[in-house]
């Protein structure tokens, strides 16, 4: 019995020795692969050219490195359709980050032929169950509804994709930090979009948000302050100059009028009269004053509709801006 036990132990020891020697050989081989065979320098991966190059002497050790990343470039429709090895990029704008399967709404097969009534019925059942599986718990259903709201409002306001992505990230953080109890999904989604637009220097006024949102202005402002405070978001005060290009474009003003409006706002900042005043009102007044200075026909009513503020505000503010400019010219 003792002889059998001794032989078993010796066999296990030999197996361990063989395994350790193989692992040491693999480690030495990996070290040799990471070192230049000519000068012993460090090797780096050049992903742009698909090469492995020595940092010291520039020797190309390998020139057929496989690019394991996705290939997004496509120059025509046939190239775009031939990219079978890649999928859509992940995005924060979808509740599942775009990783789940989507069943198209077209009732056609892979050859473009219409499905039979029986097959259409089966596909409809598959779509129903697919939607149920994609939103299996309340958190995912909440996220899906909120991100849909963000996308709808951003489209109505003409906001770019980077703003939607940022708003989606803000909402996800609020959901993960359990900030939603006691607040509506639409209110938090609107506040996230408002903050994201300001962070991206493409701000929209509260009145504009209220028009496309399903919550009123009071709830929006209250929720926005709460989200910014709890998530510690660093959002600068809105700059009136950021509104000028959009207002000037919608009023079809010249580049000279836009430059003049920007200069009026800069002069106002230097004198400090912008403090405590609505940036939207100042921007609208600057655009109207600039149109007067460049002899372009724009009425206060037209500016009021574009900026969504009262004509009284425009009258009061544009006079202040012109007084500041007159004072700077005299000085």
Short mmCIF file of C-alpha atoms in Angstrom, two decimals:
data_model
loop_
_atom_site.label_atom_id
_atom_site.label_comp_id
_atom_site.label_asym_id
_atom_site.label_seq_id
_atom_site.Cartn_x
_atom_site.Cartn_y
_atom_site.Cartn_z
CA UNK A 1 0.00 0.00 0.00
CA UNK A 2 2.83 2.38 0.88
CA UNK A 3 4.58 1.65 -2.44
CA UNK A 4 1.43 2.57 -4.37
CA UNK A 5 1.07 5.79 -2.39
CA UNK A 6 4.73 6.69 -2.99
CA UNK A 7 4.41 6.09 -6.72
CA UNK A 8 1.23 8.22 -6.82
CA UNK A 9 2.96 11.11 -5.05
CA UNK A 10 5.99 10.88 -7.34
CA UNK A 11 3.75 10.88 -10.43
CA UNK A 12 1.92 13.99 -9.18
CA UNK A 13 5.23 15.72 -8.46
CA UNK A 14 6.50 14.95 -11.96
CA UNK A 15 3.27 16.30 -13.47
CA UNK A 16 3.62 19.52 -11.45
CA UNK A 17 7.25 19.89 -12.55
CA UNK A 18 6.28 19.45 -16.21
CA UNK A 19 3.46 22.02 -15.85
CA UNK A 20 5.73 24.56 -14.13
CA UNK A 21 8.44 24.09 -16.80
CA UNK A 22 5.88 24.62 -19.57
CA UNK A 23 4.56 27.77 -17.91
CA UNK A 24 8.12 29.11 -17.49
CA UNK A 25 8.80 28.42 -21.17
CA UNK A 26 5.59 30.23 -22.13
CA UNK A 27 6.56 33.23 -19.98
CA UNK A 28 10.06 33.34 -21.51
CA UNK A 29 8.54 33.11 -24.98
CA UNK A 30 6.15 35.99 -24.25
CA UNK A 31 9.03 38.09 -22.91
CA UNK A 32 11.05 37.37 -26.03
CA UNK A 33 8.09 38.35 -28.21
CA UNK A 34 7.84 41.72 -26.41
CA UNK A 35 11.54 42.47 -26.93
CA UNK A 36 13.18 43.52 -30.20
CA UNK A 37 15.35 40.65 -31.60
CA UNK A 38 17.93 43.17 -32.90
CA UNK A 39 18.52 45.66 -30.09
CA UNK A 40 16.43 44.32 -27.20
CA UNK A 41 14.20 47.41 -27.15
CA UNK A 42 10.51 47.54 -26.31
CA UNK A 43 7.98 46.63 -28.99
CA UNK A 44 4.87 48.74 -29.57
CA UNK A 45 1.71 48.13 -31.56
CA UNK A 46 1.05 50.51 -34.46
CA UNK A 47 -2.71 50.07 -34.95
CA UNK A 48 -2.88 52.58 -37.78
CA UNK A 49 -0.51 50.59 -40.01
CA UNK A 50 -1.12 47.15 -38.48
CA UNK A 51 2.52 46.66 -37.48
CA UNK A 52 4.58 45.75 -34.43
CA UNK A 53 7.56 48.13 -34.27
CA UNK A 54 10.59 48.53 -32.01
CA UNK A 55 10.66 51.84 -30.16
CA UNK A 56 14.47 52.03 -30.19
CA UNK A 57 15.66 51.03 -33.66
CA UNK A 58 12.37 51.14 -35.61
CA UNK A 59 12.56 47.50 -36.74
CA UNK A 60 9.22 46.19 -38.02
CA UNK A 61 8.89 42.83 -36.28
CA UNK A 62 5.44 42.00 -37.64
CA UNK A 63 3.49 43.66 -40.43
CA UNK A 64 0.36 41.53 -40.68
CA UNK A 65 -1.28 42.24 -37.33
CA UNK A 66 -5.01 41.50 -37.29
CA UNK A 67 -7.14 44.53 -36.47
CA UNK A 68 -9.69 43.19 -34.00
CA UNK A 69 -11.58 46.45 -33.74
CA UNK A 70 -14.74 47.29 -35.69
CA UNK A 71 -14.59 48.65 -39.24
CA UNK A 72 -17.03 51.52 -39.66
CA UNK A 73 -15.84 53.10 -42.88
CA UNK A 74 -18.06 52.65 -45.92
CA UNK A 75 -17.84 54.56 -49.20
CA UNK A 76 -20.95 53.21 -50.94
CA UNK A 77 -24.08 51.17 -50.25
CA UNK A 78 -22.51 47.84 -51.26
CA UNK A 79 -19.59 48.31 -48.84
CA UNK A 80 -22.00 49.23 -46.07
CA UNK A 81 -24.07 46.08 -46.66
CA UNK A 82 -20.99 43.84 -46.80
CA UNK A 83 -19.88 44.64 -43.25
CA UNK A 84 -21.17 41.40 -41.83
CA UNK A 85 -18.53 41.09 -39.10
CA UNK A 86 -19.57 44.23 -37.22
CA UNK A 87 -22.72 45.42 -35.50
CA UNK A 88 -24.08 48.78 -34.50
CA UNK A 89 -22.03 50.81 -32.01
CA UNK A 90 -23.13 50.81 -28.40
CA UNK A 91 -24.94 53.91 -27.24
CA UNK A 92 -26.21 55.31 -23.95
CA UNK A 93 -29.31 56.59 -25.75
CA UNK A 94 -30.93 53.14 -25.66
CA UNK A 95 -31.91 51.45 -22.42
CA UNK A 96 -30.00 48.27 -23.37
CA UNK A 97 -27.14 50.26 -24.97
CA UNK A 98 -28.11 48.83 -28.36
CA UNK A 99 -26.83 45.34 -27.53
CA UNK A 100 -30.13 43.48 -27.82
CA UNK A 101 -31.77 42.13 -30.96
CA UNK A 102 -34.27 44.26 -32.85
CA UNK A 103 -36.91 42.61 -35.04
CA UNK A 104 -37.75 44.85 -37.95
CA UNK A 105 -41.31 45.96 -38.58
CA UNK A 106 -41.17 45.05 -42.30
CA UNK A 107 -43.02 41.79 -42.95
CA UNK A 108 -40.46 40.53 -45.47
CA UNK A 109 -37.95 37.70 -45.48
CA UNK A 110 -34.21 37.85 -46.24
CA UNK A 111 -34.91 37.82 -49.99
CA UNK A 112 -37.34 40.73 -49.81
CA UNK A 113 -40.43 38.59 -50.36
CA UNK A 114 -43.59 39.33 -48.40
CA UNK A 115 -44.47 36.94 -45.60
CA UNK A 116 -47.59 34.84 -45.61
CA UNK A 117 -50.40 35.75 -43.17
CA UNK A 118 -49.38 32.86 -40.90
CA UNK A 119 -45.74 34.00 -40.87
CA UNK A 120 -46.78 37.62 -40.20
CA UNK A 121 -48.75 36.45 -37.20
CA UNK A 122 -45.72 34.53 -35.92
CA UNK A 123 -43.44 37.56 -36.41
CA UNK A 124 -45.86 39.78 -34.51
CA UNK A 125 -45.80 37.37 -31.57
CA UNK A 126 -41.99 37.33 -31.72
CA UNK A 127 -41.88 41.13 -31.65
CA UNK A 128 -44.20 41.19 -28.63
CA UNK A 129 -42.12 38.69 -26.68
CA UNK A 130 -38.90 40.42 -27.75
CA UNK A 131 -40.14 43.70 -26.26
CA UNK A 132 -41.13 41.93 -23.06
CA UNK A 133 -37.71 40.33 -22.69
CA UNK A 134 -35.87 43.60 -23.43
CA UNK A 135 -37.61 45.31 -20.50
CA UNK A 136 -37.79 42.56 -17.92
CA UNK A 137 -37.85 44.72 -14.78
CA UNK A 138 -39.25 48.08 -13.72
CA UNK A 139 -35.85 49.81 -13.90
CA UNK A 140 -35.41 48.95 -17.57
CA UNK A 141 -38.98 50.00 -18.36
CA UNK A 142 -38.35 53.30 -16.57
CA UNK A 143 -35.13 53.83 -18.54
CA UNK A 144 -36.77 52.98 -21.85
CA UNK A 145 -39.58 55.48 -21.29
CA UNK A 146 -37.21 58.24 -20.15
CA UNK A 147 -34.75 57.82 -23.02
CA UNK A 148 -37.65 57.85 -25.45
CA UNK A 149 -38.78 61.15 -23.94
CA UNK A 150 -35.29 62.61 -24.21
CA UNK A 151 -35.04 61.61 -27.87
CA UNK A 152 -38.49 63.06 -28.65
CA UNK A 153 -37.79 66.40 -26.97
CA UNK A 154 -34.30 66.69 -28.44
CA UNK A 155 -35.70 66.12 -31.93
CA UNK A 156 -38.37 68.78 -31.40
CA UNK A 157 -35.73 71.27 -30.19
CA UNK A 158 -33.19 70.39 -32.90
CA UNK A 159 -30.48 69.36 -30.44
CA UNK A 160 -27.48 67.36 -31.72
CA UNK A 161 -26.69 63.75 -30.85
CA UNK A 162 -23.96 64.57 -28.33
CA UNK A 163 -26.54 66.46 -26.22
CA UNK A 164 -28.87 63.45 -26.27
CA UNK A 165 -26.03 61.17 -25.25
CA UNK A 166 -25.08 63.46 -22.33
CA UNK A 167 -28.70 63.73 -21.22
CA UNK A 168 -29.00 59.93 -21.28
CA UNK A 169 -25.90 59.60 -19.08
CA UNK A 170 -27.27 62.17 -16.59
CA UNK A 171 -30.59 60.33 -16.38
CA UNK A 172 -28.83 56.98 -15.87
CA UNK A 173 -26.81 58.47 -13.01
CA UNK A 174 -29.98 59.85 -11.40
CA UNK A 175 -31.65 56.44 -11.71
CA UNK A 176 -28.66 54.58 -10.27
CA UNK A 177 -28.40 57.04 -7.36
CA UNK A 178 -32.10 56.50 -6.57
CA UNK A 179 -33.07 60.14 -7.14
CA UNK A 180 -36.37 59.41 -8.91
CA UNK A 181 -38.72 58.50 -6.03
CA UNK A 182 -41.20 61.34 -5.59
CA UNK A 183 -40.45 62.79 -9.05
CA UNK A 184 -41.92 62.10 -12.46
CA UNK A 185 -39.94 60.34 -15.19
CA UNK A 186 -40.76 63.18 -17.62
CA UNK A 187 -39.57 65.83 -15.14
CA UNK A 188 -36.18 64.20 -14.56
CA UNK A 189 -35.75 63.49 -18.30
CA UNK A 190 -36.51 67.14 -19.16
CA UNK A 191 -34.13 68.40 -16.47
CA UNK A 192 -31.39 66.09 -17.76
CA UNK A 193 -31.87 67.38 -21.32
CA UNK A 194 -31.85 71.02 -20.17
CA UNK A 195 -28.61 70.48 -18.26
CA UNK A 196 -27.00 68.56 -21.13
CA UNK A 197 -27.84 71.34 -23.60
CA UNK A 198 -26.18 73.92 -21.34
CA UNK A 199 -23.12 71.70 -20.83
CA UNK A 200 -22.72 71.38 -24.62
CA UNK A 201 -22.97 75.17 -25.15
CA UNK A 202 -26.21 74.76 -27.13
CA UNK A 203 -28.67 75.98 -24.47
CA UNK A 204 -32.43 76.15 -24.79
CA UNK A 205 -34.61 78.35 -22.63
CA UNK A 206 -36.96 77.00 -19.98
CA UNK A 207 -39.92 78.21 -22.01
CA UNK A 208 -38.74 76.22 -25.03
CA UNK A 209 -38.33 73.10 -22.88
CA UNK A 210 -41.77 73.61 -21.36
CA UNK A 211 -43.39 73.66 -24.81
CA UNK A 212 -42.08 70.22 -25.80
CA UNK A 213 -42.16 68.66 -22.32
CA UNK A 214 -45.04 67.09 -20.43
CA UNK A 215 -44.22 68.97 -17.21
CA UNK A 216 -44.69 72.61 -16.30
CA UNK A 217 -41.94 75.16 -15.81
CA UNK A 218 -42.07 75.10 -12.01
CA UNK A 219 -41.57 71.34 -11.79
CA UNK A 220 -38.79 71.53 -14.38
CA UNK A 221 -36.80 74.16 -12.49
CA UNK A 222 -37.28 72.41 -9.15
CA UNK A 223 -36.18 69.04 -10.56
CA UNK A 224 -33.25 70.61 -12.41
CA UNK A 225 -31.86 72.23 -9.27
CA UNK A 226 -32.25 68.96 -7.35
CA UNK A 227 -30.48 66.88 -10.03
CA UNK A 228 -27.60 69.36 -10.36
CA UNK A 229 -27.13 69.49 -6.58
CA UNK A 230 -27.32 65.74 -5.94
CA UNK A 231 -25.17 64.69 -8.92
CA UNK A 232 -22.73 67.60 -8.39
CA UNK A 233 -22.90 68.60 -12.05
CA UNK A 234 -20.60 71.45 -13.07
CA UNK A 235 -22.79 73.63 -15.28
CA UNK A 236 -21.77 77.19 -16.01
CA UNK A 237 -24.35 79.99 -16.14
CA UNK A 238 -25.83 80.37 -19.60
CA UNK A 239 -23.95 82.83 -21.80
CA UNK A 240 -26.23 85.18 -23.84
CA UNK A 241 -23.82 84.90 -26.78
CA UNK A 242 -24.67 81.21 -27.14
CA UNK A 243 -28.23 82.11 -28.20
CA UNK A 244 -27.20 84.70 -30.81
CA UNK A 245 -26.33 82.36 -33.74
CA UNK A 246 -29.67 80.54 -33.52
CA UNK A 247 -31.73 83.73 -33.26
CA UNK A 248 -29.81 85.38 -36.10
CA UNK A 249 -30.23 82.30 -38.29
CA UNK A 250 -33.98 82.06 -37.71
CA UNK A 251 -34.38 85.79 -38.44
CA UNK A 252 -32.18 85.47 -41.55
CA UNK A 253 -29.79 88.22 -40.44
CA UNK A 254 -26.37 88.86 -41.94
CA UNK A 255 -23.03 87.87 -40.45
CA UNK A 256 -22.35 91.54 -39.75
CA UNK A 257 -25.50 91.78 -37.62
CA UNK A 258 -24.51 88.67 -35.69
CA UNK A 259 -21.02 90.07 -35.02
CA UNK A 260 -22.57 93.36 -33.90
CA UNK A 261 -24.89 91.51 -31.49
CA UNK A 262 -21.96 89.64 -29.99
CA UNK A 263 -20.05 92.89 -29.52
CA UNK A 264 -23.02 94.48 -27.77
CA UNK A 265 -23.16 91.59 -25.33
CA UNK A 266 -19.41 91.73 -24.68
CA UNK A 267 -19.68 95.46 -23.88
CA UNK A 268 -22.57 94.69 -21.53
CA UNK A 269 -20.47 92.08 -19.71
CA UNK A 270 -17.61 94.52 -19.25
CA UNK A 271 -19.92 97.08 -17.63
CA UNK A 272 -21.75 94.42 -15.61
CA UNK A 273 -25.30 95.25 -16.67
CA UNK A 274 -25.93 91.62 -17.67
CA UNK A 275 -25.89 90.52 -14.03
CA UNK A 276 -29.28 89.30 -12.79
CA UNK A 277 -30.92 89.50 -16.22
CA UNK A 278 -32.25 86.68 -18.37
CA UNK A 279 -29.61 85.57 -20.92
CA UNK A 280 -32.37 84.87 -23.47
CA UNK A 281 -33.75 88.38 -23.08
CA UNK A 282 -30.30 89.94 -23.44
CA UNK A 283 -29.54 87.85 -26.53
CA UNK A 284 -32.85 88.77 -28.18
CA UNK A 285 -32.35 92.46 -27.38
CA UNK A 286 -28.79 92.35 -28.75
CA UNK A 287 -30.02 90.76 -31.99
CA UNK A 288 -32.73 93.40 -32.39
CA UNK A 289 -30.32 96.26 -31.64
CA UNK A 290 -27.75 94.83 -34.04
CA UNK A 291 -30.39 94.65 -36.78
CA UNK A 292 -31.15 98.34 -36.23
CA UNK A 293 -27.45 99.27 -36.35
CA UNK A 294 -26.92 97.36 -39.60
CA UNK A 295 -30.13 98.69 -41.22
CA UNK A 296 -31.80 95.29 -41.47
CA UNK A 297 -35.58 95.13 -41.25
CA UNK A 298 -36.57 93.11 -38.19
CA UNK A 299 -39.49 93.93 -35.94
CA UNK A 300 -39.69 93.44 -32.19
CA UNK A 301 -42.61 91.09 -32.77
CA UNK A 302 -40.50 88.81 -35.00
CA UNK A 303 -37.66 88.70 -32.46
CA UNK A 304 -40.18 88.06 -29.68
CA UNK A 305 -41.60 85.01 -31.49
CA UNK A 306 -38.17 83.54 -32.22
CA UNK A 307 -36.83 84.07 -28.68
CA UNK A 308 -40.18 83.34 -27.01
CA UNK A 309 -40.05 86.39 -24.74
CA UNK A 310 -42.20 89.53 -24.48
CA UNK A 311 -41.69 92.63 -26.60
CA UNK A 312 -41.49 94.73 -23.42
CA UNK A 313 -38.36 92.84 -22.34
CA UNK A 314 -36.77 93.45 -25.74
CA UNK A 315 -37.54 97.17 -25.60
CA UNK A 316 -36.08 97.59 -22.13
CA UNK A 317 -32.95 95.54 -22.77
CA UNK A 318 -32.01 96.85 -26.20
CA UNK A 319 -32.08 100.45 -24.96
CA UNK A 320 -29.70 99.50 -22.14
CA UNK A 321 -27.35 97.80 -24.61
CA UNK A 322 -27.32 100.81 -26.95
CA UNK A 323 -26.62 103.15 -24.00
CA UNK A 324 -23.65 101.00 -23.03
CA UNK A 325 -22.33 101.10 -26.59
CA UNK A 326 -22.76 104.87 -26.79
CA UNK A 327 -20.91 105.24 -23.50
CA UNK A 328 -18.02 103.07 -24.71
CA UNK A 329 -17.78 105.03 -27.96
CA UNK A 330 -17.74 108.34 -26.09
CA UNK A 331 -15.21 107.01 -23.60
#
